[in-house]
PDB file of C-alpha atoms in Angstrom:
ATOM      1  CA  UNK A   1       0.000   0.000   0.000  1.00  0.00           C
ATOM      2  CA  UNK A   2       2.901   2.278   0.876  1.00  0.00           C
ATOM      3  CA  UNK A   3       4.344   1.771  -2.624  1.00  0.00           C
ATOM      4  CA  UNK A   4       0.967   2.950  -4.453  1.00  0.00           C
ATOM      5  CA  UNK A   5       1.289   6.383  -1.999  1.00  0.00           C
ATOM      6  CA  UNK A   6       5.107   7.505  -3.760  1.00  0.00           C
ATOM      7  CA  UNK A   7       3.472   6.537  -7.768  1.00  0.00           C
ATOM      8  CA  UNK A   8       0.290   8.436  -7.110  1.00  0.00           C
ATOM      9  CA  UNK A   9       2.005  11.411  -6.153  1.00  0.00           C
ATOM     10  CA  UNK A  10       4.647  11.275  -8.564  1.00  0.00           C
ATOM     11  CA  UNK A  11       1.718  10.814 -11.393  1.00  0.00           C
ATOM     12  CA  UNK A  12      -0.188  13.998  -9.585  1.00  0.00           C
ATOM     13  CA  UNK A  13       3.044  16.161  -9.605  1.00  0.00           C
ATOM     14  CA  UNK A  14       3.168  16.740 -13.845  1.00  0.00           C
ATOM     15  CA  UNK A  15      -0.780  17.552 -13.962  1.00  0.00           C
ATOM     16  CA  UNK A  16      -0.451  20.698 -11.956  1.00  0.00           C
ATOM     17  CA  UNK A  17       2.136  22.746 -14.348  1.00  0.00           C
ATOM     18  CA  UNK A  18       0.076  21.587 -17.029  1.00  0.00           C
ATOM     19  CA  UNK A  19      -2.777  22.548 -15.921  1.00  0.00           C
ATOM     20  CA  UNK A  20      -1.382  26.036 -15.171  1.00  0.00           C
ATOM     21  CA  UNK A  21      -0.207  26.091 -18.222  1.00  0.00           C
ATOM     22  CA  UNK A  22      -3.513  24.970 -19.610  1.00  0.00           C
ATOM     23  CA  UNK A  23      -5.165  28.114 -17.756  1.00  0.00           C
ATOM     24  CA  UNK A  24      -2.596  30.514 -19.383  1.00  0.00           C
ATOM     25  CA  UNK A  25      -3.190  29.494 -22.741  1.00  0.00           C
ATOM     26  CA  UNK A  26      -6.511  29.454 -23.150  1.00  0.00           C
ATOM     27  CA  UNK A  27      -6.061  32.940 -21.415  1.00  0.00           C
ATOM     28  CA  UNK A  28      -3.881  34.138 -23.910  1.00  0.00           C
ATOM     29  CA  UNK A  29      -5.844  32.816 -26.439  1.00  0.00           C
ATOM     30  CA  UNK A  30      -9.142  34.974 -25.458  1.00  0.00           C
ATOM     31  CA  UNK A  31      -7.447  37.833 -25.039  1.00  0.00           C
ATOM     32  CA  UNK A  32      -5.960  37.872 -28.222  1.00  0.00           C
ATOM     33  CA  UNK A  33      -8.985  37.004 -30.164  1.00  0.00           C
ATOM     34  CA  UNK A  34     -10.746  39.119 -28.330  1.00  0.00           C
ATOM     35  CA  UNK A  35      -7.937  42.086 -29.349  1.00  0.00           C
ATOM     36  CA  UNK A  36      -8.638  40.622 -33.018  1.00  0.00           C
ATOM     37  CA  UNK A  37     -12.325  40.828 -33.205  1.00  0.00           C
ATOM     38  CA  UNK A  38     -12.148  44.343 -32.130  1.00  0.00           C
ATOM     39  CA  UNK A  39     -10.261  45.512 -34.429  1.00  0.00           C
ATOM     40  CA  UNK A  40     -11.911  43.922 -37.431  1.00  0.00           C
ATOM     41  CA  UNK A  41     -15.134  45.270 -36.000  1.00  0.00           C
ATOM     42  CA  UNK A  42     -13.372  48.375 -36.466  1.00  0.00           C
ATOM     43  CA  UNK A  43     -12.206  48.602 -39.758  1.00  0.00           C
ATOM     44  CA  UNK A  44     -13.423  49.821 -42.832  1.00  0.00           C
ATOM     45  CA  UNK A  45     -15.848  46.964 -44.652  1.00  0.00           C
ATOM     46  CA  UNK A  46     -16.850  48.522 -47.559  1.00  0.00           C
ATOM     47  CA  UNK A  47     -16.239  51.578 -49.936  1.00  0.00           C
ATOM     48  CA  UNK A  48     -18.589  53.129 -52.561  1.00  0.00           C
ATOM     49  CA  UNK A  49     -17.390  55.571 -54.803  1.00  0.00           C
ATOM     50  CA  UNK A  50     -20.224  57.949 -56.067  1.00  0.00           C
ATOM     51  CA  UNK A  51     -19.321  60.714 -58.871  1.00  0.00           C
ATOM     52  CA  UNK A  52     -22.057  63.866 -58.528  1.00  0.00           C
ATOM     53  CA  UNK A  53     -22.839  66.523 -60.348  1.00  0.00           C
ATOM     54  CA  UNK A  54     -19.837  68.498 -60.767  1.00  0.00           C
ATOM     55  CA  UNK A  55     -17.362  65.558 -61.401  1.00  0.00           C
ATOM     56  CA  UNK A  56     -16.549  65.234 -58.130  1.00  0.00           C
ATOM     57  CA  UNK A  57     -16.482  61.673 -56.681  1.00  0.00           C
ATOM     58  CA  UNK A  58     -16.971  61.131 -52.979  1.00  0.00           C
ATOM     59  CA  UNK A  59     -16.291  57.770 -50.837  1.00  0.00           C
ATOM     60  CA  UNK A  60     -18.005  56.533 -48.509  1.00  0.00           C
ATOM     61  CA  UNK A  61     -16.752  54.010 -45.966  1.00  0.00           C
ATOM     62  CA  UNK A  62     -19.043  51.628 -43.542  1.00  0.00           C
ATOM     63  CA  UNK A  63     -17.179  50.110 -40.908  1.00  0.00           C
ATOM     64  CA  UNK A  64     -18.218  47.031 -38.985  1.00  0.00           C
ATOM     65  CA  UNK A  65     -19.489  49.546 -36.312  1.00  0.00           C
ATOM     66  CA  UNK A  66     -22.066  50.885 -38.640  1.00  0.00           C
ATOM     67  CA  UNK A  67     -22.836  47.341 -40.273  1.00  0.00           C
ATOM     68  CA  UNK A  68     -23.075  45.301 -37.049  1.00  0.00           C
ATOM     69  CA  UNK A  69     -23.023  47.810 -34.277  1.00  0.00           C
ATOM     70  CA  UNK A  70     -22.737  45.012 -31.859  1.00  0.00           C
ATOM     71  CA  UNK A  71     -19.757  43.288 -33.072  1.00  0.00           C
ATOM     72  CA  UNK A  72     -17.401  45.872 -30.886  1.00  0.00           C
ATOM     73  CA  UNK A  73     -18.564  46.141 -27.738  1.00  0.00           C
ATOM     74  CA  UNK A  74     -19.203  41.942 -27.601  1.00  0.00           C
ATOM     75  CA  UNK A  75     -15.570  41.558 -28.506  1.00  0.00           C
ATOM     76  CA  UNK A  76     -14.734  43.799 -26.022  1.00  0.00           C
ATOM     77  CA  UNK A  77     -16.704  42.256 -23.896  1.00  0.00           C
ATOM     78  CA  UNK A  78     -15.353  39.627 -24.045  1.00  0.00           C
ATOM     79  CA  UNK A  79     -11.862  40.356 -23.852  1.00  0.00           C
ATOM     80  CA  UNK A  80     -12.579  41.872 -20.453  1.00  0.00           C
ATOM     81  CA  UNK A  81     -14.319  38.088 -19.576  1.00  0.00           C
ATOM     82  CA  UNK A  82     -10.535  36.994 -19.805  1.00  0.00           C
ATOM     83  CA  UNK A  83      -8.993  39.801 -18.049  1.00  0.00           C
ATOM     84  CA  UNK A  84     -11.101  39.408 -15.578  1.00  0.00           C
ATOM     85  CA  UNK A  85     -10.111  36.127 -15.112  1.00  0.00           C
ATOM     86  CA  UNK A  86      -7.026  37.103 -14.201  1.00  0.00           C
ATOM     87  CA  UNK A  87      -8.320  38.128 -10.462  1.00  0.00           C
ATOM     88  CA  UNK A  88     -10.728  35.696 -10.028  1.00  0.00           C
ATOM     89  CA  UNK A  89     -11.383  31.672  -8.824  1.00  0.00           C
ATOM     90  CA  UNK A  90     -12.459  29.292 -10.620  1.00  0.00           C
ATOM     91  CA  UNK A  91     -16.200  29.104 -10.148  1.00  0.00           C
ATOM     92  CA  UNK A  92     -16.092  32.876 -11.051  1.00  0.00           C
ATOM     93  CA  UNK A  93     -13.730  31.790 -14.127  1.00  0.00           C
ATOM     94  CA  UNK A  94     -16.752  29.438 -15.100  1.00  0.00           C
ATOM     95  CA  UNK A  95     -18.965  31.818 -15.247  1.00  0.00           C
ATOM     96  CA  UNK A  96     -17.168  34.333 -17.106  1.00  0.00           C
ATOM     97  CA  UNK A  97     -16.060  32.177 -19.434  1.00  0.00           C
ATOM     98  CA  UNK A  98     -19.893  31.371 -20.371  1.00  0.00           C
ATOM     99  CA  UNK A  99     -19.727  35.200 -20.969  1.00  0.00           C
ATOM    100  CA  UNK A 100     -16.954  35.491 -23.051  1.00  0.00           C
ATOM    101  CA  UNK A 101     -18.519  32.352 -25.002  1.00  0.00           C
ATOM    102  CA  UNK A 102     -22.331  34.091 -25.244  1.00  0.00           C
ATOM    103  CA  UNK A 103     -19.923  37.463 -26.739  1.00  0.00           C
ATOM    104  CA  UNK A 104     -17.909  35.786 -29.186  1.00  0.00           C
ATOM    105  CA  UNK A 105     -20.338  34.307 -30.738  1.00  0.00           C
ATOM    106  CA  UNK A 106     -22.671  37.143 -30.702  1.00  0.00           C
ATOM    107  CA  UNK A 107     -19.316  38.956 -32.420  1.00  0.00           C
ATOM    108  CA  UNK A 108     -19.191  36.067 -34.796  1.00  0.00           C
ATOM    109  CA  UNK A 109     -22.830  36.574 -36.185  1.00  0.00           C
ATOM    110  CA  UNK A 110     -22.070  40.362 -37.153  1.00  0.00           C
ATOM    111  CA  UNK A 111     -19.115  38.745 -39.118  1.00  0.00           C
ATOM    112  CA  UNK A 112     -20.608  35.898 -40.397  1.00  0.00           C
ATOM    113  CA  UNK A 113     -23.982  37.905 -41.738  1.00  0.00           C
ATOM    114  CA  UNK A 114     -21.691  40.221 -43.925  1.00  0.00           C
ATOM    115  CA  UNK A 115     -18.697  37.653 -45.056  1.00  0.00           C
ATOM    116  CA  UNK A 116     -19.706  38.916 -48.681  1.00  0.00           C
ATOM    117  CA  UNK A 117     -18.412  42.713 -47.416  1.00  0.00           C
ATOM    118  CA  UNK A 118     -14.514  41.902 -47.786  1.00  0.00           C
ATOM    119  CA  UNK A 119     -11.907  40.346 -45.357  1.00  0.00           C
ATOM    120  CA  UNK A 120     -12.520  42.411 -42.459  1.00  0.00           C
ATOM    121  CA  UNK A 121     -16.298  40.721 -41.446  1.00  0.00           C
ATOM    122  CA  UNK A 122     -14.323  37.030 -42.033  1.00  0.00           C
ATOM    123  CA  UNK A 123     -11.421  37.961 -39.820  1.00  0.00           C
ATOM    124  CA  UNK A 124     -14.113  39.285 -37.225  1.00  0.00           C
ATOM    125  CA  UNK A 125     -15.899  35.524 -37.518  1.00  0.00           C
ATOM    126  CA  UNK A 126     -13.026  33.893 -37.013  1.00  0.00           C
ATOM    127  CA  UNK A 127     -11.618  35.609 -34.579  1.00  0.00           C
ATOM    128  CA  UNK A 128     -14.576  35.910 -32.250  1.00  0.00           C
ATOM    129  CA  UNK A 129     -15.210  31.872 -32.677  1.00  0.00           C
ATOM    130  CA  UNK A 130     -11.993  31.300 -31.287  1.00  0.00           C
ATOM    131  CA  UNK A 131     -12.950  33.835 -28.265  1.00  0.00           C
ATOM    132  CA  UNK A 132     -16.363  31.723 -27.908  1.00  0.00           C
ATOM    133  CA  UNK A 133     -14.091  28.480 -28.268  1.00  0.00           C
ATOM    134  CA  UNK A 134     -11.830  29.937 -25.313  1.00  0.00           C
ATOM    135  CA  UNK A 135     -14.633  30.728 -23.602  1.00  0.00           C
ATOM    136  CA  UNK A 136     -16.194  27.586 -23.507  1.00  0.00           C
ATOM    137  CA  UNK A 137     -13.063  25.767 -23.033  1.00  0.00           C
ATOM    138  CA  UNK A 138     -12.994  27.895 -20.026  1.00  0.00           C
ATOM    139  CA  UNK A 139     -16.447  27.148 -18.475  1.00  0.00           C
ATOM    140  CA  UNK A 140     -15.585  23.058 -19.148  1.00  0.00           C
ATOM    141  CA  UNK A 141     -12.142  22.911 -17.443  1.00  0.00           C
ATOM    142  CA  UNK A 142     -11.642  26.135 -14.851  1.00  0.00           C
ATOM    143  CA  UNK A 143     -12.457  23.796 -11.718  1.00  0.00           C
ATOM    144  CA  UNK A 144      -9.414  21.752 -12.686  1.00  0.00           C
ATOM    145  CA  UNK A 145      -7.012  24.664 -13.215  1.00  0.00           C
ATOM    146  CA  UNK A 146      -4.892  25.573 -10.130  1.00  0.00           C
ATOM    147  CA  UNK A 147      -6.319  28.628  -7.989  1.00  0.00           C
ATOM    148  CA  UNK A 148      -4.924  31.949  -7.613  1.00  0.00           C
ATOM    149  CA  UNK A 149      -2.591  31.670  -4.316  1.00  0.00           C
ATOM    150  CA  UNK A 150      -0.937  35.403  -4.438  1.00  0.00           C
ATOM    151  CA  UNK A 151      -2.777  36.582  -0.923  1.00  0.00           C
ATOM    152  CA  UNK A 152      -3.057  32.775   0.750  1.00  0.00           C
ATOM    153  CA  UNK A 153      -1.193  32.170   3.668  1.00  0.00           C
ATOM    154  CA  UNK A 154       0.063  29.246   5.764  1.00  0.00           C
ATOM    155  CA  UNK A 155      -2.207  28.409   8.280  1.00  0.00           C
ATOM    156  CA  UNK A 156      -0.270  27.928  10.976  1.00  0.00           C
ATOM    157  CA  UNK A 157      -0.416  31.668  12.364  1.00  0.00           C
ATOM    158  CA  UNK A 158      -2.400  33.009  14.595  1.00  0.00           C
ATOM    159  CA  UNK A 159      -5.221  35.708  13.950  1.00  0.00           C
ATOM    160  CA  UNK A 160      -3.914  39.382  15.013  1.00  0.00           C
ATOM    161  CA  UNK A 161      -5.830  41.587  17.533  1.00  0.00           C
ATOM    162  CA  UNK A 162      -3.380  44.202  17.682  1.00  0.00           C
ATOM    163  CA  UNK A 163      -4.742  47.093  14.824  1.00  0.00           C
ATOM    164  CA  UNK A 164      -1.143  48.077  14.404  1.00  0.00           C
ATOM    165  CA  UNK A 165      -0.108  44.579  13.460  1.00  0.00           C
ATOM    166  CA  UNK A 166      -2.643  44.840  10.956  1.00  0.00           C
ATOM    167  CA  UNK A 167      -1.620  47.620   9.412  1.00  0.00           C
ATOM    168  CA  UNK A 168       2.493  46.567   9.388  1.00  0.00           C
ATOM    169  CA  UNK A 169       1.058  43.233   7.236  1.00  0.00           C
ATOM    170  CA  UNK A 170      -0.843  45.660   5.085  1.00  0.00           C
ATOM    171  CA  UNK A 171       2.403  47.620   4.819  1.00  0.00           C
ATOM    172  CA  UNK A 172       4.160  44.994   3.967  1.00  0.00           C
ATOM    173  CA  UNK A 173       1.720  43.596   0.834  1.00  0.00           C
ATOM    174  CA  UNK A 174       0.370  40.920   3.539  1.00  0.00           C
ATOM    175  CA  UNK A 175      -3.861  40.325   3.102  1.00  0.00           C
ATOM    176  CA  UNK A 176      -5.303  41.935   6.496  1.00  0.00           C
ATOM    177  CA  UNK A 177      -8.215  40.669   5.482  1.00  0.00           C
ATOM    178  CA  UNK A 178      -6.727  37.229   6.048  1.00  0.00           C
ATOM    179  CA  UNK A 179      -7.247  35.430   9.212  1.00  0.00           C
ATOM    180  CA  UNK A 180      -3.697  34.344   9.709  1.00  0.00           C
ATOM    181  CA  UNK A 181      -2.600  38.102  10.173  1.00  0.00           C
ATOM    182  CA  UNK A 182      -0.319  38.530  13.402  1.00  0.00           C
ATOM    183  CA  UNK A 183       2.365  40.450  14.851  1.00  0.00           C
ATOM    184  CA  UNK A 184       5.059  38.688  12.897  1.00  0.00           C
ATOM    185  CA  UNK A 185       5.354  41.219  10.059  1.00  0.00           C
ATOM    186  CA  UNK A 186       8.125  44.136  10.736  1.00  0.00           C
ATOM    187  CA  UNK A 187       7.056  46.840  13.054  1.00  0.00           C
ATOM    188  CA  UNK A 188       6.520  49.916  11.923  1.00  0.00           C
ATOM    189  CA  UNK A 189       5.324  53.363  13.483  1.00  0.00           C
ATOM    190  CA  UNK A 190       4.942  54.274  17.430  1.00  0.00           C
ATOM    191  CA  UNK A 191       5.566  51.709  20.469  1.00  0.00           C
ATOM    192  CA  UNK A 192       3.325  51.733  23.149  1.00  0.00           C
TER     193      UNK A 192
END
């Protein structure tokens, strides 16, 4: 039994980095489409040339704001999904990764309804299917990605009543908020 304990853990050891970098890809990977379908909503889709009376021929441009007015702020939205992500858990991860899903593919319809109007409404498509991709990918496998540990601390300590040992932790980029503050960070300010 004790030589099942030393394989299991060795086996458990390799998921976590890839898992993390699992959660960093698929990051990546929303934020940059996201960056993408913005700017194709952005761009210039089509161009008619009309000559008037005079000779003079005037251009006029319609951007994927004016065709599908809700192509930018979905990809936008949904680029902020991901950032988002950044400062979250993973149940909140879940859930905004349903949102950046529900925006990308909201961005991909805009595309997709005027493909015919040049390159810019497919690179918007694609782009904002690969957000709704991340985005789902996101909702299926954030509760197996490792959690954000940056203000966790060991458990072992004991919680603080002094206010100015609360304020030294705070000082020195310690949680006070955690209950494992105490008087162990460096004093700072008045004794008493």
């Amino acid at each position: 039994m004790s030589d099942d304990a030393p394989e299991t853990a060795e086996a458990e050891a390799p998921e976590a980095p890839d898992r993390a970098a699992e959660r960093t890809r698929t990051m990546l990977a929303g934020v940059l489409a996201a960056g993408l379908a913005a700017l194709a909503a952005s761009r210039g889709w089509t161009s008619t040339a009309e000559t008037g009376h005079a000779g003079i021929t005037a251009t006029t441009v319609q951007s994927g704001t004016d065709l599908a007015s809700w192509a930018l702020p979905c990809a936008l939205a949904g680029g902020a999904a991901f950032l988002a992500m950044l400062a979250t858990g993973n149940r909140a991860r879940r859930v905004l990764g349903a949102v950046a899903a529900l925006a990308g593919l909201a961005a991909a319809l805009g595309g997709l309804l005027h493909l015919t109007s040049g390159a810019w409404p497919i690179a918007l498509a694609a782009a904002a299917l690969v957000l709704a991709a991340a985005g789902a990918w996101t909702t299926a496998r954030a509760g197996g990605w490792p959690a954000t540990d940056r203000y966790e601390t060991s458990g072992d300590q004991a919680i603080a009543e002094d206010p100015v040992s609360l304020w030294n932790a705070l000082d020195s980029g310690r949680d006070p908020s955690s209950p494992n503050i105490t008087a162990s960070a460096p004093e700072k300010g008045p004794r008493r």
